[in-house]
Structures are given as structure tokens and as C-alpha cells.
PDB file of C-alpha atoms in Angstrom:
ATOM      1  CA  MET X   1       0.000   0.000   0.000  1.00  0.00           C
ATOM      2  CA  SER X   2       1.381   3.409  -0.975  1.00  0.00           C
ATOM      3  CA  GLU X   3       1.890   6.101   1.632  1.00  0.00           C
ATOM      4  CA  TYR X   4      -0.718   8.834   1.969  1.00  0.00           C
ATOM      5  CA  ILE X   5       1.242  11.976   2.865  1.00  0.00           C
ATOM      6  CA  LEU X   6      -0.817  14.815   4.328  1.00  0.00           C
ATOM      7  CA  ASN X   7       1.341  17.932   4.076  1.00  0.00           C
ATOM      8  CA  LEU X   8       0.270  20.926   6.170  1.00  0.00           C
ATOM      9  CA  LEU X   9       3.592  22.780   5.949  1.00  0.00           C
ATOM     10  CA  PRO X  10       3.629  26.384   4.621  1.00  0.00           C
ATOM     11  CA  LEU X  11       5.067  25.507   1.215  1.00  0.00           C
ATOM     12  CA  HIS X  12       6.282  27.902  -1.463  1.00  0.00           C
ATOM     13  CA  GLU X  13       6.428  27.485  -5.232  1.00  0.00           C
ATOM     14  CA  GLY X  14       8.280  24.378  -6.318  1.00  0.00           C
ATOM     15  CA  GLU X  15       8.331  22.720  -2.899  1.00  0.00           C
ATOM     16  CA  ARG X  16       5.394  20.415  -3.579  1.00  0.00           C
ATOM     17  CA  GLU X  17       7.378  19.052  -6.508  1.00  0.00           C
ATOM     18  CA  GLU X  18      10.373  18.517  -4.206  1.00  0.00           C
ATOM     19  CA  PHE X  19       8.316  16.315  -1.889  1.00  0.00           C
ATOM     20  CA  GLU X  20       6.787  14.429  -4.802  1.00  0.00           C
ATOM     21  CA  SER X  21      10.211  13.719  -6.305  1.00  0.00           C
ATOM     22  CA  ILE X  22      11.340  12.175  -3.006  1.00  0.00           C
ATOM     23  CA  ALA X  23       8.260   9.930  -2.777  1.00  0.00           C
ATOM     24  CA  PRO X  24       6.950   9.533  -6.323  1.00  0.00           C
ATOM     25  CA  GLY X  25       4.850   6.501  -5.447  1.00  0.00           C
ATOM     26  CA  ALA X  26       2.976   8.180  -2.587  1.00  0.00           C
ATOM     27  CA  VAL X  27      -0.310  10.023  -2.571  1.00  0.00           C
ATOM     28  CA  HIS X  28       0.473  13.660  -1.729  1.00  0.00           C
ATOM     29  CA  VAL X  29      -2.304  15.812  -0.297  1.00  0.00           C
ATOM     30  CA  TYR X  30      -1.801  19.462   0.697  1.00  0.00           C
ATOM     31  CA  ALA X  31      -3.944  21.399   3.140  1.00  0.00           C
ATOM     32  CA  GLY X  32      -3.821  24.072   5.816  1.00  0.00           C
ATOM     33  CA  ARG X  33      -4.309  23.701   9.535  1.00  0.00           C
ATOM     34  CA  SER X  34      -7.780  25.231   9.333  1.00  0.00           C
ATOM     35  CA  THR X  35      -8.845  23.485   6.118  1.00  0.00           C
ATOM     36  CA  VAL X  36      -7.736  19.898   6.711  1.00  0.00           C
ATOM     37  CA  THR X  37     -10.690  17.509   6.849  1.00  0.00           C
ATOM     38  CA  PRO X  38     -11.358  14.506   9.116  1.00  0.00           C
ATOM     39  CA  GLU X  39     -11.327  12.329   5.997  1.00  0.00           C
ATOM     40  CA  GLN X  40      -7.822  13.484   5.091  1.00  0.00           C
ATOM     41  CA  LEU X  41      -6.606  12.847   8.626  1.00  0.00           C
ATOM     42  CA  ALA X  42      -8.172   9.385   8.616  1.00  0.00           C
ATOM     43  CA  ALA X  43      -6.459   8.446   5.337  1.00  0.00           C
ATOM     44  CA  ALA X  44      -3.019   9.817   6.220  1.00  0.00           C
ATOM     45  CA  THR X  45      -0.145   7.460   6.979  1.00  0.00           C
ATOM     46  CA  ILE X  46       2.331  10.379   7.192  1.00  0.00           C
ATOM     47  CA  ILE X  47       1.574  13.909   8.372  1.00  0.00           C
ATOM     48  CA  PHE X  48       3.840  16.956   8.180  1.00  0.00           C
ATOM     49  CA  GLY X  49       2.931  20.228   9.858  1.00  0.00           C
ATOM     50  CA  TRP X  50       0.832  21.473  12.745  1.00  0.00           C
ATOM     51  CA  PRO X  51      -2.627  19.881  12.858  1.00  0.00           C
ATOM     52  CA  ARG X  52      -4.821  20.712  15.801  1.00  0.00           C
ATOM     53  CA  PRO X  53      -3.946  18.304  18.633  1.00  0.00           C
ATOM     54  CA  GLU X  54      -7.578  17.580  19.413  1.00  0.00           C
ATOM     55  CA  ALA X  55      -8.109  16.405  15.826  1.00  0.00           C
ATOM     56  CA  MET X  56      -5.335  13.802  15.865  1.00  0.00           C
ATOM     57  CA  GLY X  57      -7.614  11.070  17.188  1.00  0.00           C
ATOM     58  CA  ALA X  58      -9.066  10.878  13.668  1.00  0.00           C
ATOM     59  CA  ALA X  59      -5.675   9.836  12.219  1.00  0.00           C
ATOM     60  CA  VAL X  60      -6.407   6.117  12.610  1.00  0.00           C
ATOM     61  CA  ASN X  61      -3.964   5.008   9.872  1.00  0.00           C
ATOM     62  CA  LEU X  62      -1.118   7.265  10.920  1.00  0.00           C
ATOM     63  CA  LYS X  63       2.346   5.717  11.093  1.00  0.00           C
ATOM     64  CA  TRP X  64       4.568   8.802  11.344  1.00  0.00           C
ATOM     65  CA  PHE X  65       3.956  12.428  12.293  1.00  0.00           C
ATOM     66  CA  GLN X  66       6.514  15.252  12.042  1.00  0.00           C
ATOM     67  CA  THR X  67       5.472  18.490  13.691  1.00  0.00           C
ATOM     68  CA  MET X  68       6.722  21.777  12.253  1.00  0.00           C
ATOM     69  CA  TRP X  69       7.773  22.985  15.722  1.00  0.00           C
ATOM     70  CA  ALA X  70      10.465  21.933  18.166  1.00  0.00           C
ATOM     71  CA  GLY X  71       8.067  21.530  21.088  1.00  0.00           C
ATOM     72  CA  ALA X  72       5.868  18.479  21.416  1.00  0.00           C
ATOM     73  CA  ASP X  73       3.875  19.301  24.558  1.00  0.00           C
ATOM     74  CA  ASP X  74       0.637  20.016  22.690  1.00  0.00           C
ATOM     75  CA  TYR X  75       0.473  16.482  21.299  1.00  0.00           C
ATOM     76  CA  ALA X  76       1.181  14.576  24.524  1.00  0.00           C
ATOM     77  CA  GLY X  77      -1.435  11.839  24.797  1.00  0.00           C
ATOM     78  CA  LYS X  78      -3.172  12.973  21.590  1.00  0.00           C
ATOM     79  CA  LEU X  79      -1.515  10.665  19.029  1.00  0.00           C
ATOM     80  CA  PRO X  80      -2.727   7.150  18.201  1.00  0.00           C
ATOM     81  CA  GLU X  81      -0.779   4.367  19.891  1.00  0.00           C
ATOM     82  CA  GLY X  82       2.479   3.363  18.199  1.00  0.00           C
ATOM     83  CA  VAL X  83       2.871   6.451  15.976  1.00  0.00           C
ATOM     84  CA  LEU X  84       6.450   7.495  15.212  1.00  0.00           C
ATOM     85  CA  PHE X  85       6.754  11.128  16.343  1.00  0.00           C
ATOM     86  CA  THR X  86       9.465  13.547  15.195  1.00  0.00           C
ATOM     87  CA  SER X  87       9.947  17.290  15.579  1.00  0.00           C
ATOM     88  CA  SER X  88      11.576  20.135  13.673  1.00  0.00           C
ATOM     89  CA  SER X  89      13.950  20.866  16.529  1.00  0.00           C
ATOM     90  CA  GLY X  90      16.672  23.244  15.367  1.00  0.00           C
ATOM     91  CA  SER X  91      14.697  24.842  12.550  1.00  0.00           C
ATOM     92  CA  ASN X  92      14.296  28.163  14.383  1.00  0.00           C
ATOM     93  CA  SER X  93      17.641  28.197  16.202  1.00  0.00           C
ATOM     94  CA  ARG X  94      19.018  31.183  14.301  1.00  0.00           C
ATOM     95  CA  SER X  95      15.838  33.177  14.767  1.00  0.00           C
ATOM     96  CA  VAL X  96      15.689  32.665  18.529  1.00  0.00           C
ATOM     97  CA  ALA X  97      19.435  33.172  18.977  1.00  0.00           C
ATOM     98  CA  GLU X  98      19.376  36.473  17.074  1.00  0.00           C
ATOM     99  CA  HIS X  99      16.408  37.641  19.132  1.00  0.00           C
ATOM    100  CA  MET X 100      18.242  36.817  22.354  1.00  0.00           C
ATOM    101  CA  LEU X 101      21.370  38.623  21.179  1.00  0.00           C
ATOM    102  CA  THR X 102      19.328  41.663  20.157  1.00  0.00           C
ATOM    103  CA  CYS X 103      17.756  41.809  23.619  1.00  0.00           C
ATOM    104  CA  LEU X 104      21.130  41.336  25.289  1.00  0.00           C
ATOM    105  CA  LEU X 105      22.783  44.178  23.397  1.00  0.00           C
ATOM    106  CA  SER X 106      19.754  46.411  23.914  1.00  0.00           C
ATOM    107  CA  LEU X 107      20.026  45.930  27.657  1.00  0.00           C
ATOM    108  CA  CYS X 108      23.788  46.436  27.629  1.00  0.00           C
ATOM    109  CA  ARG X 109      23.310  49.797  25.895  1.00  0.00           C
ATOM    110  CA  CYS X 110      20.329  50.845  28.075  1.00  0.00           C
ATOM    111  CA  LEU X 111      18.059  51.122  25.042  1.00  0.00           C
ATOM    112  CA  PRO X 112      14.816  50.456  26.985  1.00  0.00           C
ATOM    113  CA  ALA X 113      15.582  53.511  29.161  1.00  0.00           C
ATOM    114  CA  TYR X 114      16.412  55.634  26.127  1.00  0.00           C
ATOM    115  CA  ARG X 115      13.190  54.548  24.424  1.00  0.00           C
ATOM    116  CA  ASP X 116      11.279  55.637  27.525  1.00  0.00           C
ATOM    117  CA  SER X 117      13.080  58.969  27.423  1.00  0.00           C
ATOM    118  CA  GLN X 118      12.274  59.390  23.740  1.00  0.00           C
ATOM    119  CA  ARG X 119       8.577  58.887  24.385  1.00  0.00           C
ATOM    120  CA  ALA X 120       8.739  61.378  27.252  1.00  0.00           C
ATOM    121  CA  ARG X 121      10.683  63.869  25.062  1.00  0.00           C
ATOM    122  CA  ARG X 122      13.407  63.802  27.699  1.00  0.00           C
ATOM    123  CA  TRP X 123      17.115  64.304  26.791  1.00  0.00           C
ATOM    124  CA  LYS X 124      18.927  62.313  29.493  1.00  0.00           C
ATOM    125  CA  ASP X 125      22.246  60.508  29.694  1.00  0.00           C
ATOM    126  CA  GLU X 126      21.622  57.154  31.394  1.00  0.00           C
ATOM    127  CA  GLY X 127      25.255  56.765  32.400  1.00  0.00           C
ATOM    128  CA  PRO X 128      27.378  53.572  32.306  1.00  0.00           C
ATOM    129  CA  MET X 129      26.749  50.820  29.784  1.00  0.00           C
ATOM    130  CA  LYS X 130      27.925  47.229  29.480  1.00  0.00           C
ATOM    131  CA  THR X 131      29.714  45.153  26.836  1.00  0.00           C
ATOM    132  CA  ILE X 132      29.791  41.414  26.302  1.00  0.00           C
ATOM    133  CA  LEU X 133      33.437  41.615  25.235  1.00  0.00           C
ATOM    134  CA  GLY X 134      35.133  39.448  27.847  1.00  0.00           C
ATOM    135  CA  ALA X 135      31.833  38.686  29.596  1.00  0.00           C
ATOM    136  CA  TRP X 136      31.020  35.231  30.974  1.00  0.00           C
ATOM    137  CA  VAL X 137      27.843  33.939  29.335  1.00  0.00           C
ATOM    138  CA  LEU X 138      26.140  30.953  30.958  1.00  0.00           C
ATOM    139  CA  VAL X 139      23.628  29.205  28.693  1.00  0.00           C
ATOM    140  CA  VAL X 140      21.261  26.887  30.546  1.00  0.00           C
ATOM    141  CA  GLY X 141      20.292  24.486  27.782  1.00  0.00           C
ATOM    142  CA  ALA X 142      23.136  23.655  25.401  1.00  0.00           C
ATOM    143  CA  GLY X 143      20.916  22.415  22.582  1.00  0.00           C
ATOM    144  CA  HIS X 144      20.370  23.791  19.071  1.00  0.00           C
ATOM    145  CA  ILE X 145      19.327  27.280  20.178  1.00  0.00           C
ATOM    146  CA  GLY X 146      21.853  27.492  22.986  1.00  0.00           C
ATOM    147  CA  SER X 147      24.662  26.474  20.654  1.00  0.00           C
ATOM    148  CA  GLU X 148      23.679  29.099  18.068  1.00  0.00           C
ATOM    149  CA  PHE X 149      23.442  31.798  20.725  1.00  0.00           C
ATOM    150  CA  GLY X 150      26.806  30.736  22.100  1.00  0.00           C
ATOM    151  CA  ARG X 151      28.402  31.116  18.673  1.00  0.00           C
ATOM    152  CA  LEU X 152      27.034  34.630  18.311  1.00  0.00           C
ATOM    153  CA  CYS X 153      28.329  35.608  21.754  1.00  0.00           C
ATOM    154  CA  GLN X 154      31.756  34.095  21.053  1.00  0.00           C
ATOM    155  CA  ALA X 155      31.980  36.141  17.861  1.00  0.00           C
ATOM    156  CA  LEU X 156      31.598  39.280  19.982  1.00  0.00           C
ATOM    157  CA  GLY X 157      34.339  38.237  22.397  1.00  0.00           C
ATOM    158  CA  ALA X 158      32.386  36.567  25.196  1.00  0.00           C
ATOM    159  CA  HIS X 159      33.408  33.461  27.124  1.00  0.00           C
ATOM    160  CA  THR X 160      30.644  30.841  26.933  1.00  0.00           C
ATOM    161  CA  THR X 161      29.641  27.910  29.103  1.00  0.00           C
ATOM    162  CA  GLY X 162      26.715  25.648  28.279  1.00  0.00           C
ATOM    163  CA  LEU X 163      24.817  23.321  30.592  1.00  0.00           C
ATOM    164  CA  LYS X 164      22.859  20.218  29.608  1.00  0.00           C
ATOM    165  CA  ARG X 165      21.589  17.056  31.257  1.00  0.00           C
ATOM    166  CA  ARG X 166      24.283  14.790  29.842  1.00  0.00           C
ATOM    167  CA  VAL X 167      27.629  15.705  28.300  1.00  0.00           C
ATOM    168  CA  SER X 168      29.034  13.417  25.619  1.00  0.00           C
ATOM    169  CA  GLY X 169      31.587  15.767  24.097  1.00  0.00           C
ATOM    170  CA  PRO X 170      32.211  19.355  22.952  1.00  0.00           C
ATOM    171  CA  VAL X 171      29.305  21.471  21.686  1.00  0.00           C
ATOM    172  CA  GLU X 172      29.894  24.174  19.101  1.00  0.00           C
ATOM    173  CA  GLY X 173      29.482  27.660  20.519  1.00  0.00           C
ATOM    174  CA  PHE X 174      30.803  26.855  23.976  1.00  0.00           C
ATOM    175  CA  ASP X 175      34.249  27.116  25.473  1.00  0.00           C
ATOM    176  CA  ARG X 176      33.089  24.560  27.998  1.00  0.00           C
ATOM    177  CA  VAL X 177      30.056  22.316  28.487  1.00  0.00           C
ATOM    178  CA  GLY X 178      28.935  21.039  31.877  1.00  0.00           C
ATOM    179  CA  THR X 179      25.981  19.269  33.439  1.00  0.00           C
ATOM    180  CA  MET X 180      22.978  20.889  35.066  1.00  0.00           C
ATOM    181  CA  ASP X 181      24.159  20.019  38.560  1.00  0.00           C
ATOM    182  CA  GLU X 182      26.837  22.724  38.157  1.00  0.00           C
ATOM    183  CA  LEU X 183      24.234  25.487  37.884  1.00  0.00           C
ATOM    184  CA  ASP X 184      24.464  26.797  41.439  1.00  0.00           C
ATOM    185  CA  ALA X 185      28.255  26.931  41.331  1.00  0.00           C
ATOM    186  CA  LEU X 186      28.318  28.845  38.030  1.00  0.00           C
ATOM    187  CA  LEU X 187      25.524  31.384  38.566  1.00  0.00           C
ATOM    188  CA  PRO X 188      27.616  33.706  40.806  1.00  0.00           C
ATOM    189  CA  ARG X 189      30.268  33.991  38.089  1.00  0.00           C
ATOM    190  CA  ALA X 190      28.022  34.672  35.101  1.00  0.00           C
ATOM    191  CA  ASP X 191      27.592  38.129  33.605  1.00  0.00           C
ATOM    192  CA  VAL X 192      24.779  36.823  31.406  1.00  0.00           C
ATOM    193  CA  VAL X 193      22.439  33.905  32.147  1.00  0.00           C
ATOM    194  CA  ALA X 194      20.392  32.627  29.191  1.00  0.00           C
ATOM    195  CA  LEU X 195      17.567  30.129  29.745  1.00  0.00           C
ATOM    196  CA  VAL X 196      16.707  27.970  26.717  1.00  0.00           C
ATOM    197  CA  VAL X 197      15.564  24.692  28.254  1.00  0.00           C
ATOM    198  CA  PRO X 198      12.200  23.086  27.424  1.00  0.00           C
ATOM    199  CA  HIS X 199       9.426  22.534  29.930  1.00  0.00           C
ATOM    200  CA  SER X 200       9.742  19.346  31.967  1.00  0.00           C
ATOM    201  CA  PRO X 201       9.272  18.267  35.591  1.00  0.00           C
ATOM    202  CA  GLU X 202      13.013  18.870  36.051  1.00  0.00           C
ATOM    203  CA  THR X 203      13.024  22.399  34.595  1.00  0.00           C
ATOM    204  CA  ALA X 204       9.752  23.776  36.046  1.00  0.00           C
ATOM    205  CA  GLY X 205      10.709  26.468  38.545  1.00  0.00           C
ATOM    206  CA  LEU X 206      14.397  25.918  37.873  1.00  0.00           C
ATOM    207  CA  ILE X 207      15.241  29.594  38.428  1.00  0.00           C
ATOM    208  CA  GLY X 208      13.566  30.781  41.609  1.00  0.00           C
ATOM    209  CA  ALA X 209      14.351  33.287  44.340  1.00  0.00           C
ATOM    210  CA  ASP X 210      17.319  31.330  45.695  1.00  0.00           C
ATOM    211  CA  ARG X 211      19.047  31.082  42.328  1.00  0.00           C
ATOM    212  CA  ILE X 212      18.283  34.670  41.361  1.00  0.00           C
ATOM    213  CA  ALA X 213      19.961  35.644  44.634  1.00  0.00           C
ATOM    214  CA  LEU X 214      23.069  33.718  43.553  1.00  0.00           C
ATOM    215  CA  MET X 215      23.440  35.846  40.428  1.00  0.00           C
ATOM    216  CA  LYS X 216      25.581  38.981  40.246  1.00  0.00           C
ATOM    217  CA  ASP X 217      23.751  42.180  41.115  1.00  0.00           C
ATOM    218  CA  ASP X 218      24.573  43.521  37.642  1.00  0.00           C
ATOM    219  CA  ALA X 219      23.973  40.306  35.677  1.00  0.00           C
ATOM    220  CA  ILE X 220      21.585  40.105  32.723  1.00  0.00           C
ATOM    221  CA  LEU X 221      18.945  37.359  32.536  1.00  0.00           C
ATOM    222  CA  LEU X 222      17.436  36.132  29.252  1.00  0.00           C
ATOM    223  CA  SER X 223      14.571  33.638  28.987  1.00  0.00           C
ATOM    224  CA  ALA X 224      13.533  32.205  25.618  1.00  0.00           C
ATOM    225  CA  GLY X 225      12.751  28.543  26.294  1.00  0.00           C
ATOM    226  CA  ARG X 226       9.576  28.053  28.317  1.00  0.00           C
ATOM    227  CA  GLY X 227       8.029  30.430  30.832  1.00  0.00           C
ATOM    228  CA  SER X 228       7.626  27.684  33.438  1.00  0.00           C
ATOM    229  CA  VAL X 229      11.408  27.611  33.983  1.00  0.00           C
ATOM    230  CA  LEU X 230      11.437  31.014  35.712  1.00  0.00           C
ATOM    231  CA  ASP X 231       9.670  32.134  38.893  1.00  0.00           C
ATOM    232  CA  GLN X 232       8.304  35.444  37.586  1.00  0.00           C
ATOM    233  CA  ALA X 233       7.158  36.716  40.975  1.00  0.00           C
ATOM    234  CA  ALA X 234      10.630  36.149  42.401  1.00  0.00           C
ATOM    235  CA  LEU X 235      12.196  37.919  39.435  1.00  0.00           C
ATOM    236  CA  ALA X 236       9.890  40.931  39.792  1.00  0.00           C
ATOM    237  CA  GLU X 237      10.583  41.170  43.514  1.00  0.00           C
ATOM    238  CA  ALA X 238      14.355  40.933  43.041  1.00  0.00           C
ATOM    239  CA  MET X 239      14.479  43.446  40.200  1.00  0.00           C
ATOM    240  CA  GLY X 240      12.249  45.796  42.155  1.00  0.00           C
ATOM    241  CA  THR X 241      14.982  46.012  44.784  1.00  0.00           C
ATOM    242  CA  GLY X 242      17.705  46.713  42.228  1.00  0.00           C
ATOM    243  CA  LYS X 243      18.926  43.161  41.615  1.00  0.00           C
ATOM    244  CA  LEU X 244      20.174  42.553  38.049  1.00  0.00           C
ATOM    245  CA  TRP X 245      21.218  45.019  35.372  1.00  0.00           C
ATOM    246  CA  GLY X 246      18.273  43.905  33.275  1.00  0.00           C
ATOM    247  CA  ALA X 247      16.266  40.991  31.934  1.00  0.00           C
ATOM    248  CA  ALA X 248      14.496  40.000  28.718  1.00  0.00           C
ATOM    249  CA  LEU X 249      11.656  37.484  28.572  1.00  0.00           C
ATOM    250  CA  ASP X 250      10.172  36.133  25.353  1.00  0.00           C
ATOM    251  CA  VAL X 251       8.202  33.470  27.245  1.00  0.00           C
ATOM    252  CA  THR X 252       5.993  33.797  30.319  1.00  0.00           C
ATOM    253  CA  THR X 253       3.476  31.828  32.342  1.00  0.00           C
ATOM    254  CA  PRO X 254       0.726  32.227  31.424  1.00  0.00           C
ATOM    255  CA  GLU X 255       0.695  33.579  27.895  1.00  0.00           C
ATOM    256  CA  PRO X 256      -0.540  36.222  27.286  1.00  0.00           C
ATOM    257  CA  LEU X 257       0.943  37.787  30.406  1.00  0.00           C
ATOM    258  CA  PRO X 258      -1.895  39.150  32.605  1.00  0.00           C
ATOM    259  CA  ALA X 259      -2.263  42.916  32.677  1.00  0.00           C
ATOM    260  CA  GLY X 260      -1.768  42.906  36.430  1.00  0.00           C
ATOM    261  CA  SER X 261       1.667  41.293  36.348  1.00  0.00           C
ATOM    262  CA  PRO X 262       4.386  43.436  37.982  1.00  0.00           C
ATOM    263  CA  LEU X 263       6.719  42.536  35.108  1.00  0.00           C
ATOM    264  CA  TRP X 264       5.052  45.177  32.925  1.00  0.00           C
ATOM    265  CA  GLU X 265       6.256  47.958  35.208  1.00  0.00           C
ATOM    266  CA  LEU X 266       9.959  47.063  35.462  1.00  0.00           C
ATOM    267  CA  PRO X 267      11.896  49.677  33.479  1.00  0.00           C
ATOM    268  CA  ASN X 268      14.931  47.463  32.801  1.00  0.00           C
ATOM    269  CA  LEU X 269      12.956  44.447  31.626  1.00  0.00           C
ATOM    270  CA  LEU X 270      12.164  43.702  27.992  1.00  0.00           C
ATOM    271  CA  LEU X 271       9.015  41.691  27.231  1.00  0.00           C
ATOM    272  CA  THR X 272       8.214  40.178  23.848  1.00  0.00           C
ATOM    273  CA  PRO X 273       5.128  37.977  23.238  1.00  0.00           C
ATOM    274  CA  HIS X 274       6.797  34.645  22.352  1.00  0.00           C
ATOM    275  CA  VAL X 275       7.946  35.893  18.955  1.00  0.00           C
ATOM    276  CA  ALA X 276      11.632  34.932  18.960  1.00  0.00           C
ATOM    277  CA  GLY X 277      10.987  31.828  16.867  1.00  0.00           C
ATOM    278  CA  GLY X 278       8.092  30.691  14.756  1.00  0.00           C
ATOM    279  CA  MET X 279       7.945  31.190  10.998  1.00  0.00           C
ATOM    280  CA  ARG X 280       8.869  34.878  11.058  1.00  0.00           C
ATOM    281  CA  LEU X 281      12.094  34.333   9.118  1.00  0.00           C
ATOM    282  CA  GLU X 282      12.221  32.678   5.708  1.00  0.00           C
ATOM    283  CA  ILE X 283      15.306  30.700   6.747  1.00  0.00           C
ATOM    284  CA  THR X 284      13.222  29.106   9.524  1.00  0.00           C
ATOM    285  CA  ARG X 285      10.401  28.123   7.184  1.00  0.00           C
ATOM    286  CA  ARG X 286      12.784  26.703   4.590  1.00  0.00           C
ATOM    287  CA  ARG X 287      14.785  24.795   7.196  1.00  0.00           C
ATOM    288  CA  CYS X 288      11.564  23.242   8.486  1.00  0.00           C
ATOM    289  CA  VAL X 289      10.696  22.077   4.966  1.00  0.00           C
ATOM    290  CA  GLU X 290      14.194  20.679   4.413  1.00  0.00           C
ATOM    291  CA  MET X 291      14.066  18.748   7.691  1.00  0.00           C
ATOM    292  CA  ALA X 292      10.784  17.124   6.673  1.00  0.00           C
ATOM    293  CA  GLN X 293      12.240  16.237   3.281  1.00  0.00           C
ATOM    294  CA  GLU X 294      15.371  14.713   4.805  1.00  0.00           C
ATOM    295  CA  ASN X 295      13.328  12.622   7.223  1.00  0.00           C
ATOM    296  CA  LEU X 296      11.055  11.508   4.385  1.00  0.00           C
ATOM    297  CA  ARG X 297      14.114  10.232   2.500  1.00  0.00           C
ATOM    298  CA  ARG X 298      15.239   8.399   5.633  1.00  0.00           C
ATOM    299  CA  TYR X 299      11.792   6.953   6.278  1.00  0.00           C
ATOM    300  CA  LEU X 300      11.455   5.550   2.774  1.00  0.00           C
ATOM    301  CA  ALA X 301      14.987   4.115   2.957  1.00  0.00           C
ATOM    302  CA  GLY X 302      14.298   2.447   6.299  1.00  0.00           C
ATOM    303  CA  GLU X 303      16.885   4.594   8.093  1.00  0.00           C
ATOM    304  CA  GLU X 304      16.621   6.106  11.560  1.00  0.00           C
ATOM    305  CA  LEU X 305      14.843   9.462  11.571  1.00  0.00           C
ATOM    306  CA  GLU X 306      16.224  12.664  13.063  1.00  0.00           C
ATOM    307  CA  ASN X 307      14.633  14.422  16.066  1.00  0.00           C
ATOM    308  CA  ILE X 308      12.667  11.428  17.337  1.00  0.00           C
ATOM    309  CA  ILE X 309      10.458  12.248  20.328  1.00  0.00           C
ATOM    310  CA  GLU X 310      10.189   9.384  22.775  1.00  0.00           C
TER     311      GLU X 310
END
């Protein structure tokens, strides 16, 4: 029986033909997240894209599903038993890393304060600034995004250390890689702490009041993984007393951030509404397509797929 490939990826001209040349014997069906039908889901043996999690119960013939995002939380418990599940982890690494670097440099140069002054039509010198030349950057989560961010920081003269659960060798972008149990020992040394770990029972509440207290008074905190990693109330309380040079959060809990959150009022905190990644850059979209194509080649050849989610 030929494969029925339901493709929900945001494809551009010529990319349908690319998929069809990889699997010429398959049935290729193209749809959008809002236009896919229960009949298409029921017929699909392979799905690429971002179908609504609550609709996945209809995919009774599904053998393999590759989501267009790195995260898999939305589909936990929603896929039929025995389905091979892969992600597009790494597709938006450059996008998120550039966003983090932009926030970091903005904080170093006091740009949030100068923007406030501009809106108030106030000509004011905000005084000392910071540089990441020679700074110690601690990246909590030495995966695809962390590695890309580390490379960008190294290029600007920073020293980089990455932390991950298990260390099997060097990771590009880091002068040194350690395990997560070194976190408390390294926080007091770091000039910049970047959080890019996914949500899990181990990472929920990872950075709370005690660990914020371990950080330098003039350190910069960046969070672009999952909002659950950071205790936002503890951060607001600490920054309200002058702790930290600044912080930038692209993720919060919950999302959207409630209007009553004290984070809105902190002058040296940058908030962005979970926009660091996604399909906002063409290189992200194209990389996502290429990852699906590479895994399709592997699948048809009987080879192990990349980015398997257990």
C-alpha cells in the first residue's frame, strides 16, 4: 500500500514538486491547519505540519507524524498508539538566537531607558553601559538554540559555558560544556544567564528566588525557552529592589501575560510575546521544509529518523 502523505507545511512554489520527487509513489495531499478535513486525517499514513492536537484522534492510519515545531507538549497523549513522532527541533535556532542577542545588546546599551526617554521627550544621559566583550555567558540548555546563541556571543568576544543534562563531548558555541548540577556553582560567576531549556518536571521552577539571589547584582537574565522555567514573581521582587542590570523574557506563564503582572512595570525588563521563533524568518520556514524532506528520504529508505520524540 502506498503512503498517503498529508502535508500541512507552509510551502512555497516548487516545494510540492520537491516532496513528490522524493516519494513519487505516494499520494500527496496538501492542506492548511484550518482546512484539513477529518477524511484526510483518517487516510493519512504520514503527516507533516501542525494539525490541531484535538483532531489527531481521527488519524487512525497514521504511522509517522513530524510536527513543524520543536516543542511536542501540545500532542502529549493525543496521538494514536504506536505512531512514530518527530519534531523540527533546530529549525528556528538562528531566529531565537538572534532575538536573544538583540535583547542582550539592547540591555547592555540601556536602550529600553532611552526609548522611555524618547517617548517622554526627555534628553537624558543614562550613564554607564555594558559590553559582552570578555563577559562570561552561561547558557542553561546547550541544545540547538543554545549552541547558536553561544556562537554569536563568542563572535563578539564573550566566554561561553553551556549546561545540559548529559555531556558526551564538545558542543559548538561553547568554550566549555557542563551538566545541570553545576548550575548553582556557576551562577555567581556569570555576567549573562540565558535560559533555553524546554518545559519538563526537572526544569519547572528551575530559576527561583534562591538562584536569582546567587546571580551577580549587575547580571543580565534572558529567557527564551519556556516560561515555566522562571519564577516570575521572584524575578519581579528581586528586580524591584535593584537586583540585576536587566532581563528580557520572550516566554511567560501564562501567555498572554496578565495585565496585572508586575513585570510590565519594570523599566529594565524587555518583554516580547513569544515571537523569537516561529515562521517569522524565511530561513526558519525553509529549514523546516528541508528537515521534513530529509526525514522523508530516511523513512522511505528504512533509516533512523532525526529528532525522534520518545
